[in-house]
Structures are given as structure tokens and as C-alpha cells.
């Protein structure tokens, strides 16, 4: 059973940076996964930011691709979201998510595909 725990959130001034981490446990080294970062601001829908697969391939949405970078440590147990030049509108609760990636599958940023979710970490930009 895969469990995800985010950390690294906090309060930062506009223009600052934060690096969020997502620690995964219960993963199988012989299994490929599609991992992703989402965020949700009060009163808004959960928004996908980008994905990273077991081979390190990444994809980010256009709105953050020049500002946020997704990466992972060797293996697949720790996922990162580096956020630069933060703005007040980036304030939200940030979640990592994951799902098993079957052979031939595509690591797509579709919320309904992800079965593993962390509890989120709050980011506040003022």
C-alpha cells in the first residue's frame, strides 16, 4: 500500500522560493509509477501542475513550467517540487499523487487517474 507524505510548505514573501518534498513508502522497485503534483486554493478546484514517471520523464502545465520544476531522487521514493518566483496566487495546499503505470501506459495529468494521495502541505505567499 503506497503512502505519500508531503513536506516543505510554509509562508514566504512574493518572489521567494520553496522546495516541496513528497516521501513515498510502500512502493515496489519492480513497478513503474506516474507521480504528480497538484494544488488547491480555497474555493477552487484541484489543479494539476505536472508529472514525473519512473524513468524521470517530466511534463508541466504551461502556466507553471517556467516557474516550477518537478524532480525526484534516485529511485522513486522522494519527489520534489521546486517553486521559484512565488506569487500570492500560488498560495494553496499542494498535494503529491501517484498511480501505478502499466506497460504502454501514459503518465497523464488527469486527477481521476491517481489513486494515491498525500495529505498536502500548505504554501502561503504574501
Coordinates of C-alpha atoms in Angstrom, one line a residue:
X1 CA 0.0 0.0 0.0
X2 CA 1.6 3.2 -1.2
X3 CA 1.6 6.2 1.2
X4 CA 2.6 9.7 0.3
X5 CA 3.7 12.4 2.8
X6 CA 4.4 16.0 1.6
X7 CA 6.6 18.5 3.5
X8 CA 8.3 21.8 2.9
X9 CA 5.4 24.1 2.8
X10 CA 5.3 27.4 4.7
X11 CA 4.9 31.1 4.4
X12 CA 7.1 33.0 2.0
X13 CA 7.2 36.5 0.6
X14 CA 6.4 37.2 -3.0
X15 CA 9.5 36.5 -5.2
X16 CA 10.8 33.8 -2.9
X17 CA 11.3 30.1 -3.4
X18 CA 10.3 26.9 -1.7
X19 CA 11.0 23.3 -2.4
X20 CA 8.3 20.8 -1.5
X21 CA 9.1 17.1 -0.9
X22 CA 6.9 14.1 -1.2
X23 CA 8.1 10.9 0.5
X24 CA 6.7 7.7 -0.8
X25 CA 6.6 4.4 1.1
X26 CA 5.2 1.1 0.2
X27 CA 6.4 1.3 -3.4
X28 CA 7.6 -1.7 -5.3
X29 CA 11.0 -1.3 -7.0
X30 CA 9.9 -3.5 -9.9
X31 CA 6.8 -1.3 -10.6
X32 CA 6.7 1.8 -12.6
X33 CA 4.8 4.8 -11.3
X34 CA 3.4 8.0 -12.5
X35 CA 3.7 10.7 -9.9
X36 CA 2.3 14.2 -10.0
X37 CA 1.9 17.5 -8.1
X38 CA -1.5 19.2 -7.7
X39 CA -2.6 22.3 -5.8
X40 CA -5.9 23.5 -4.5
X41 CA -6.7 27.0 -3.4
X42 CA -9.7 27.8 -1.2
X43 CA -12.8 27.8 -3.3
X44 CA -11.1 26.5 -6.4
X45 CA -10.8 23.1 -8.0
X46 CA -7.7 21.0 -7.5
X47 CA -5.3 22.0 -10.3
X48 CA -2.7 19.7 -11.8
X49 CA 0.9 21.1 -12.1
X50 CA 2.9 18.4 -13.7
X51 CA 4.0 14.8 -13.7
X52 CA 7.2 12.7 -13.5
X53 CA 7.4 9.0 -14.3
X54 CA 9.8 6.3 -13.0
X55 CA 12.2 7.0 -15.8
X56 CA 12.4 10.7 -14.8
X57 CA 10.4 12.0 -17.7
X58 CA 8.6 15.2 -16.7
X59 CA 5.7 17.2 -18.0
X60 CA 4.4 20.5 -16.6
X61 CA 1.4 22.7 -17.4
X62 CA 2.2 25.8 -19.4
X63 CA 1.1 28.1 -16.5
X64 CA 4.0 27.0 -14.2
X65 CA 6.6 25.4 -16.5
X66 CA 8.9 28.4 -16.3
X67 CA 8.4 28.7 -12.6
X68 CA 8.1 25.2 -11.1
X69 CA 10.4 22.2 -11.6
X70 CA 9.5 18.6 -10.8
X71 CA 12.2 16.1 -10.0
X72 CA 12.9 13.0 -8.0
X73 CA 15.7 11.5 -6.0
X74 CA 17.3 8.3 -7.3
X75 CA 14.7 5.6 -7.3
X76 CA 11.2 6.8 -6.8
X77 CA 10.8 7.3 -3.1
X78 CA 11.2 11.1 -3.0
X79 CA 9.5 13.6 -5.3
X80 CA 10.3 17.3 -5.3
X81 CA 8.6 20.4 -6.5
X82 CA 10.9 23.4 -6.7
X83 CA 9.0 26.6 -6.8
X84 CA 10.6 29.9 -7.7
X85 CA 9.4 33.5 -8.0
X86 CA 6.4 32.7 -6.0
X87 CA 3.3 35.0 -6.2
X88 CA 0.4 35.4 -3.9
X89 CA -1.8 33.5 -6.4
X90 CA 0.4 30.5 -5.8
X91 CA -0.9 30.2 -2.3
X92 CA -2.6 26.9 -2.0
X93 CA -2.4 23.4 -0.5
X94 CA 0.0 21.3 -2.5
X95 CA -0.5 17.6 -3.0
X96 CA 1.5 14.9 -4.5
X97 CA -0.3 12.0 -6.1
X98 CA 0.7 8.7 -7.7
X99 CA -0.5 5.7 -9.6
X100 CA 0.9 2.5 -11.0
X101 CA 2.0 2.9 -14.6
X102 CA 1.3 -0.3 -16.6
X103 CA 3.4 -1.2 -19.6
X104 CA 2.5 1.0 -22.5
X105 CA 0.6 3.4 -20.2
X106 CA 1.0 7.2 -20.4
X107 CA 1.8 9.3 -17.4
X108 CA -1.0 11.8 -17.9
X109 CA -2.0 14.6 -15.6
X110 CA -5.6 13.6 -15.1
X111 CA -6.8 13.8 -11.5
X112 CA -9.1 10.9 -11.7
X113 CA -6.3 8.5 -12.7
X114 CA -4.4 8.9 -9.4
X115 CA -5.2 6.6 -6.6
X116 CA -2.5 7.6 -4.1
X117 CA -2.7 11.0 -2.5
X118 CA -0.9 12.7 0.3
X119 CA -2.5 15.0 2.9
X120 CA -1.0 18.1 1.3
X121 CA 1.3 20.9 2.6
X122 CA 0.2 24.5 2.8
X123 CA 2.0 27.2 0.9
X124 CA 1.2 30.9 1.7
X125 CA 2.7 33.7 -0.4
X126 CA 2.3 37.3 0.8

